PDB file of C-alpha atoms in Angstrom:
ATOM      1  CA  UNK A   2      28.775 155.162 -19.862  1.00 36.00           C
ATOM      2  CA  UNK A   3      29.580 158.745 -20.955  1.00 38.00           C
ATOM      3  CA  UNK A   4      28.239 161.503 -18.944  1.00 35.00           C
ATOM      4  CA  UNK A   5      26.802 164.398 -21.205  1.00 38.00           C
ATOM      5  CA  UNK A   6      26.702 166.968 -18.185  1.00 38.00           C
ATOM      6  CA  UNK A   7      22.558 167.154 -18.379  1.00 37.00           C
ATOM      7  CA  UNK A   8      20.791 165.831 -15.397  1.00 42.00           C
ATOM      8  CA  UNK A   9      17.515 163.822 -15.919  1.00 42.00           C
ATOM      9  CA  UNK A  10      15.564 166.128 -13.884  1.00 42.00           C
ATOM     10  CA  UNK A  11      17.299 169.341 -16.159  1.00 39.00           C
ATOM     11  CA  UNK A  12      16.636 167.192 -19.526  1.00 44.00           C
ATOM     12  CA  UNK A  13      12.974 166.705 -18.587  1.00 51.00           C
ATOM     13  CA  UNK A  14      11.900 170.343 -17.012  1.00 75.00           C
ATOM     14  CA  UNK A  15      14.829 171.667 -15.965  1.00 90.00           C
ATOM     15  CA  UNK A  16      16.377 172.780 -12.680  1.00 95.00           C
ATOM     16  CA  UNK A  17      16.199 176.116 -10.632  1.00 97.00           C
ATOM     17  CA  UNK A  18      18.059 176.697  -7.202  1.00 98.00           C
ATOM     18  CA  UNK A  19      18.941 179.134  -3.720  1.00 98.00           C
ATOM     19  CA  UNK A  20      21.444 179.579  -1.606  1.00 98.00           C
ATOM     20  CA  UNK A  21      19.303 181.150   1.702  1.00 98.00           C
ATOM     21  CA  UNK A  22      21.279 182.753   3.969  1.00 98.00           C
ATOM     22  CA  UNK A  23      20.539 184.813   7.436  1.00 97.00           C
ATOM     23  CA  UNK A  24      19.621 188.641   7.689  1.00 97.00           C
ATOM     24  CA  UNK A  25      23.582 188.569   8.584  1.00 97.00           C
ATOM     25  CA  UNK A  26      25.009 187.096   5.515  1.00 96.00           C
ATOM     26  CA  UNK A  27      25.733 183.008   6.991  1.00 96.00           C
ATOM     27  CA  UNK A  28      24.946 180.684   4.376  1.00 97.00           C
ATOM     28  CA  UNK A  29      22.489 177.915   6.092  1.00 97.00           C
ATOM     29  CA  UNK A  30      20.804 175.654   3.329  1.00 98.00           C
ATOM     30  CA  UNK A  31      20.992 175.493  -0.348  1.00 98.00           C
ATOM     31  CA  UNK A  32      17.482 173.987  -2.244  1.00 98.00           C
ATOM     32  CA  UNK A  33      17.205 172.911  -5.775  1.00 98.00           C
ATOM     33  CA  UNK A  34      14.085 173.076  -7.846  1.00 96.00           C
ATOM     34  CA  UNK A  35      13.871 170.064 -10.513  1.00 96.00           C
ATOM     35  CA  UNK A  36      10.913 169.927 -12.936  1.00 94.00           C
ATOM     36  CA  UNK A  37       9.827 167.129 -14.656  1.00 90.00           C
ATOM     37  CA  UNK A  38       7.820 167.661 -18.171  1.00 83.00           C
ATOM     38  CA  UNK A  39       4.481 167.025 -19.542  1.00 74.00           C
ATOM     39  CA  UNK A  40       0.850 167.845 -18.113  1.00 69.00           C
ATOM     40  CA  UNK A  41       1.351 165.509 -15.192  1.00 71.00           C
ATOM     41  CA  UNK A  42       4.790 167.282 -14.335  1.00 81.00           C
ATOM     42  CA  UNK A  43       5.327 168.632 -10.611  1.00 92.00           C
ATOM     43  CA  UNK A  44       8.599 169.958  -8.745  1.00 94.00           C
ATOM     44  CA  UNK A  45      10.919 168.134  -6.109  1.00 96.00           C
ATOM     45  CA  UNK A  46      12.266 170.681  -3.802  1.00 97.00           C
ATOM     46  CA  UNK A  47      15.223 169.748  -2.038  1.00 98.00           C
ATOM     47  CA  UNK A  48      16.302 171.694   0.750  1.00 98.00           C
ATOM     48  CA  UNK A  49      19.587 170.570   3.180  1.00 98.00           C
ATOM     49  CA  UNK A  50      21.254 172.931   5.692  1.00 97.00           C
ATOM     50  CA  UNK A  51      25.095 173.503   4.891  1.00 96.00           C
ATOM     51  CA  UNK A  52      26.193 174.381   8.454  1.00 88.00           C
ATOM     52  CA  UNK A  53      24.417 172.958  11.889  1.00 85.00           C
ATOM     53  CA  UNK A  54      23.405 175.322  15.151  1.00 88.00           C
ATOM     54  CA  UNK A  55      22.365 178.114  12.935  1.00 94.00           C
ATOM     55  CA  UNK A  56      18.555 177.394  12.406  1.00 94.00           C
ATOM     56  CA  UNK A  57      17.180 176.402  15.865  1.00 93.00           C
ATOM     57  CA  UNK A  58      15.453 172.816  16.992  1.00 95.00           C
ATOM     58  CA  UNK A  59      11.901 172.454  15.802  1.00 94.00           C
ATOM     59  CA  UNK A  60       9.523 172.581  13.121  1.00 95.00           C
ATOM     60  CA  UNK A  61       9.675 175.890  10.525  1.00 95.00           C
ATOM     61  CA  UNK A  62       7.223 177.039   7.947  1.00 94.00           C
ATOM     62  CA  UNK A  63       8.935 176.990   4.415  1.00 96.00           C
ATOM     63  CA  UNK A  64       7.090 179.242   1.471  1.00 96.00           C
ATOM     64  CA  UNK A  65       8.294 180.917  -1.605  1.00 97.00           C
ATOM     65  CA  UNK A  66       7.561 184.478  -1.640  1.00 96.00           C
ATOM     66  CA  UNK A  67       6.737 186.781  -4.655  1.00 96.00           C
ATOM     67  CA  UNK A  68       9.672 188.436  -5.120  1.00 97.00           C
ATOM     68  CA  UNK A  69      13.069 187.504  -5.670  1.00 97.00           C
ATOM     69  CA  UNK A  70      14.874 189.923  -3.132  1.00 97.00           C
ATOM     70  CA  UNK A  71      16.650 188.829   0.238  1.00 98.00           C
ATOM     71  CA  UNK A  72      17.518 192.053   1.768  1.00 97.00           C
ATOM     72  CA  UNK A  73      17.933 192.065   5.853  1.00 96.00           C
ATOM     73  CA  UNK A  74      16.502 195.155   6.899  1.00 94.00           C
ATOM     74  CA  UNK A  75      14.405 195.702   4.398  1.00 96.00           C
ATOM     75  CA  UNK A  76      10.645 197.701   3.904  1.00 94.00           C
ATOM     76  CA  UNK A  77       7.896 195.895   2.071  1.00 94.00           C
ATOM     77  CA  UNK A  78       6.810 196.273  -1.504  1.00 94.00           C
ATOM     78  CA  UNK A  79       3.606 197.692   0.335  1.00 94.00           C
ATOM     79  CA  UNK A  80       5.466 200.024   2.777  1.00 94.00           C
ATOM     80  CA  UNK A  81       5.175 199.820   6.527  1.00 94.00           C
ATOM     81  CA  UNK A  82       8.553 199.391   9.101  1.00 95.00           C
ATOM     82  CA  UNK A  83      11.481 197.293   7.863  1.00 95.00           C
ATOM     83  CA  UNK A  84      12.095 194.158   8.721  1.00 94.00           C
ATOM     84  CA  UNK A  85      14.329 191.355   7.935  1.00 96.00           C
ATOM     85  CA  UNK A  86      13.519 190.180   4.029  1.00 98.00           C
ATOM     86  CA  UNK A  87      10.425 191.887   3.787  1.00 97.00           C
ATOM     87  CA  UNK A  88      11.475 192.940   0.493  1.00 97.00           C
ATOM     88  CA  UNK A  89      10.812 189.623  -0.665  1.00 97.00           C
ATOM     89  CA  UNK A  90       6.986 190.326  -0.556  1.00 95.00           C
ATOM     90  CA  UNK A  91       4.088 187.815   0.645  1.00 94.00           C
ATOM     91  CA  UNK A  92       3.690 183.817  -0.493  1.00 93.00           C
ATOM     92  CA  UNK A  93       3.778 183.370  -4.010  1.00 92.00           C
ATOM     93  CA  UNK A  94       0.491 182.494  -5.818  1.00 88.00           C
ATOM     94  CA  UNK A  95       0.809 181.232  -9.715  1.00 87.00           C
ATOM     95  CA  UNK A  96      -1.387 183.025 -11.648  1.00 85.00           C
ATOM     96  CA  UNK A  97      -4.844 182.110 -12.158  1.00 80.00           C
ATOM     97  CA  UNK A  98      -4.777 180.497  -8.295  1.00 78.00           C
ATOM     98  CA  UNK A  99      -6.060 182.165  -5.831  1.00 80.00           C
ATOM     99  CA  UNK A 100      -6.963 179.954  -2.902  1.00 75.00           C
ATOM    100  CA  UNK A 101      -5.473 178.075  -0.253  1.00 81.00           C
ATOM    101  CA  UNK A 102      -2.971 176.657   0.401  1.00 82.00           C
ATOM    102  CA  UNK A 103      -1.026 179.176  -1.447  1.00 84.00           C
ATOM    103  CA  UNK A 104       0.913 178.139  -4.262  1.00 84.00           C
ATOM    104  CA  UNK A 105       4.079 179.076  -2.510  1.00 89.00           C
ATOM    105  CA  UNK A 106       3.502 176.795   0.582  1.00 91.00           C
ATOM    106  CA  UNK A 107       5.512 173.881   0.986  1.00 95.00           C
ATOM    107  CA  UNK A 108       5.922 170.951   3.708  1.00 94.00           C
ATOM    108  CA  UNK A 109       7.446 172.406   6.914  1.00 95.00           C
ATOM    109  CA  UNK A 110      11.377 171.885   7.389  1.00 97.00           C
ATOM    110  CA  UNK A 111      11.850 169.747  10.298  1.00 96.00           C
ATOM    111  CA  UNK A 112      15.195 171.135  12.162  1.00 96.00           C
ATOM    112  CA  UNK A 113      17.296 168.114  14.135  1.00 96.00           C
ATOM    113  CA  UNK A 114      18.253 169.417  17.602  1.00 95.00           C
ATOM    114  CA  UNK A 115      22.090 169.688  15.998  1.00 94.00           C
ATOM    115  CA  UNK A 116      20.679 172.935  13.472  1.00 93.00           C
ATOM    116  CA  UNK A 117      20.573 169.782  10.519  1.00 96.00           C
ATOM    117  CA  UNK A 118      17.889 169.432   8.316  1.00 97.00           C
ATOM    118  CA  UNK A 119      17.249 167.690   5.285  1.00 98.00           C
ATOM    119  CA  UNK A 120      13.894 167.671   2.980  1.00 98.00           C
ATOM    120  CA  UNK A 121      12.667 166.406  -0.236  1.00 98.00           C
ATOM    121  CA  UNK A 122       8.996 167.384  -1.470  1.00 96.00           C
ATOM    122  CA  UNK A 123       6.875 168.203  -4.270  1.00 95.00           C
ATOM    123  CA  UNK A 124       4.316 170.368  -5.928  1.00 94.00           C
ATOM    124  CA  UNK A 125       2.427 170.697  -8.798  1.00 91.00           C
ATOM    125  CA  UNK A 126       1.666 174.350  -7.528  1.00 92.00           C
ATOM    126  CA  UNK A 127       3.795 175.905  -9.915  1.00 93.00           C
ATOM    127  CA  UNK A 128       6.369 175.547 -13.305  1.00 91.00           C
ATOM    128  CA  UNK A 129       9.877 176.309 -13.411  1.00 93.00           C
ATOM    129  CA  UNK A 130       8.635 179.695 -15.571  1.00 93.00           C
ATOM    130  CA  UNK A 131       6.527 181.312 -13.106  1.00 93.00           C
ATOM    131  CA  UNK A 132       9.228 181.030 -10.588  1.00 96.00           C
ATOM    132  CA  UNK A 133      11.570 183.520 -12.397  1.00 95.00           C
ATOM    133  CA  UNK A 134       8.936 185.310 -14.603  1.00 93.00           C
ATOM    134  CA  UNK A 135       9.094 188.757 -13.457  1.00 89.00           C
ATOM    135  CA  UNK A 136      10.455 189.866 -10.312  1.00 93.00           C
ATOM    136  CA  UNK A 137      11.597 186.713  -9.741  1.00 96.00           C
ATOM    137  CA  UNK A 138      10.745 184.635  -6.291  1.00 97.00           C
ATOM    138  CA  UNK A 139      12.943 183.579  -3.119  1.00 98.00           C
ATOM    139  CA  UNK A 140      12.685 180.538  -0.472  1.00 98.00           C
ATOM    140  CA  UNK A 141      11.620 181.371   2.508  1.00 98.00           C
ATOM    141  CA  UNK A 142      12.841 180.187   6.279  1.00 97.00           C
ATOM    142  CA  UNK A 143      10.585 181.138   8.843  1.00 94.00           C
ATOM    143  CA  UNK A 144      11.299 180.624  12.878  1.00 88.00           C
ATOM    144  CA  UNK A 145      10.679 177.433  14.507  1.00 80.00           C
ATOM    145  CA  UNK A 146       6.823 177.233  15.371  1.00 78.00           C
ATOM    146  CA  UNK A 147       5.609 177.817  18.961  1.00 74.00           C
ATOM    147  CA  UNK A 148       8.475 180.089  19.258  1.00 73.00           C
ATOM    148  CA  UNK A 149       8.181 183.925  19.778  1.00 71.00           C
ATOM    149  CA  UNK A 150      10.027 183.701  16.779  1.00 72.00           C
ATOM    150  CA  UNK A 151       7.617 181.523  14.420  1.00 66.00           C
ATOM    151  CA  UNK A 152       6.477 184.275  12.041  1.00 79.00           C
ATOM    152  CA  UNK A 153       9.992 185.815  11.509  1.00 89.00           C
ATOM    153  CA  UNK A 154      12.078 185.922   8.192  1.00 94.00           C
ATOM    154  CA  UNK A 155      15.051 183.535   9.265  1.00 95.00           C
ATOM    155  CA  UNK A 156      16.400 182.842   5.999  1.00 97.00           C
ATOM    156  CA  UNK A 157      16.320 183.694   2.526  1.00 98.00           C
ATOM    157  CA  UNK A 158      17.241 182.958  -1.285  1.00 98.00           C
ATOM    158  CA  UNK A 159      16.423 184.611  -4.640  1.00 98.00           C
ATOM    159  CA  UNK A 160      15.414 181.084  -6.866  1.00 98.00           C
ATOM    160  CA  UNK A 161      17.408 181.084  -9.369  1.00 95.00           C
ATOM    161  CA  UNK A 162      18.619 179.167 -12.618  1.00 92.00           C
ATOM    162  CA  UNK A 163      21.018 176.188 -11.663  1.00 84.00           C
ATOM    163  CA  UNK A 164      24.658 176.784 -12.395  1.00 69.00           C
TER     164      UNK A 164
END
């Protein structure tokens, strides 16, 4: 069988991806964003760590955020003190949606006590378009919940076209 370099998932919706890496440049998980087509069409997220004992032990909140900017350090499109990838704005939320959950929330990542993690899940939530209409968006790592560190930024990446 000859290959013809087009995924299924990029023939039927196409794909979208992030690297996220932490307010101090380490890579720690890549995700990829494929779409299937038609009215009944949703997005698989994958998300897998590329390096273990970076993200600590435990269970942390995963959203896309409104804005496709990872910068450590940064202020918020609103103002207020910098923080780390506060650029990237709040959740996302597709137009036209307005309640909760927020279009941008996805199923927590579930970190192995080695820093390893691996997820697949969908959403019908949003289309490949909305993700890189305008500003863009970025995936978002938060700290490991019931931590003092469970609403921090812990990693980031600006979503992006595959390839």
């Amino acid at each position: 069988m000859q290959s013809t370099g087009t995924t299924a998932a990029q023939a039927a919706g196409g794909s979208l991806s992030a690297q996220l890496k932490t307010p101090d440049g380490r890579e720690v998980a890549t995700a990829t964003f494929d779409f299937g087509n038609g009215a009944n069409a949703y997005a698989t997220v994958t998300v897998k760590t590329v390096a273990g004992g970076i993200l600590a032990p435990g269970f942390h909140g995963m959203h896309i955020h409104e804005i496709g900017k990872c910068e450590p350090n940064s202020v918020a499109p609103t103002g207020g003190p910098p923080g780390n990838f506060l650029s990237a704005g709040g959740h996302f939320q597709a137009p036209g949606h307005n309640g909760m959950p927020e279009s941008g929330d996805l199923s927590t990542l579930e970190v192995r006590q080695d820093g390893s993690a691996y997820l697949v899940t969908t959403s019908d939530a949003f289309t490949r378009d909305q993700l890189l209409a305008g500003d863009k968006t970025a995936l978002m790592i938060h700290g490991a919940e019931g931590s003092d560190k469970a609403m921090e930024r812990v990693a980031c990446g600006v979503i992006g076209p595959t390839g």
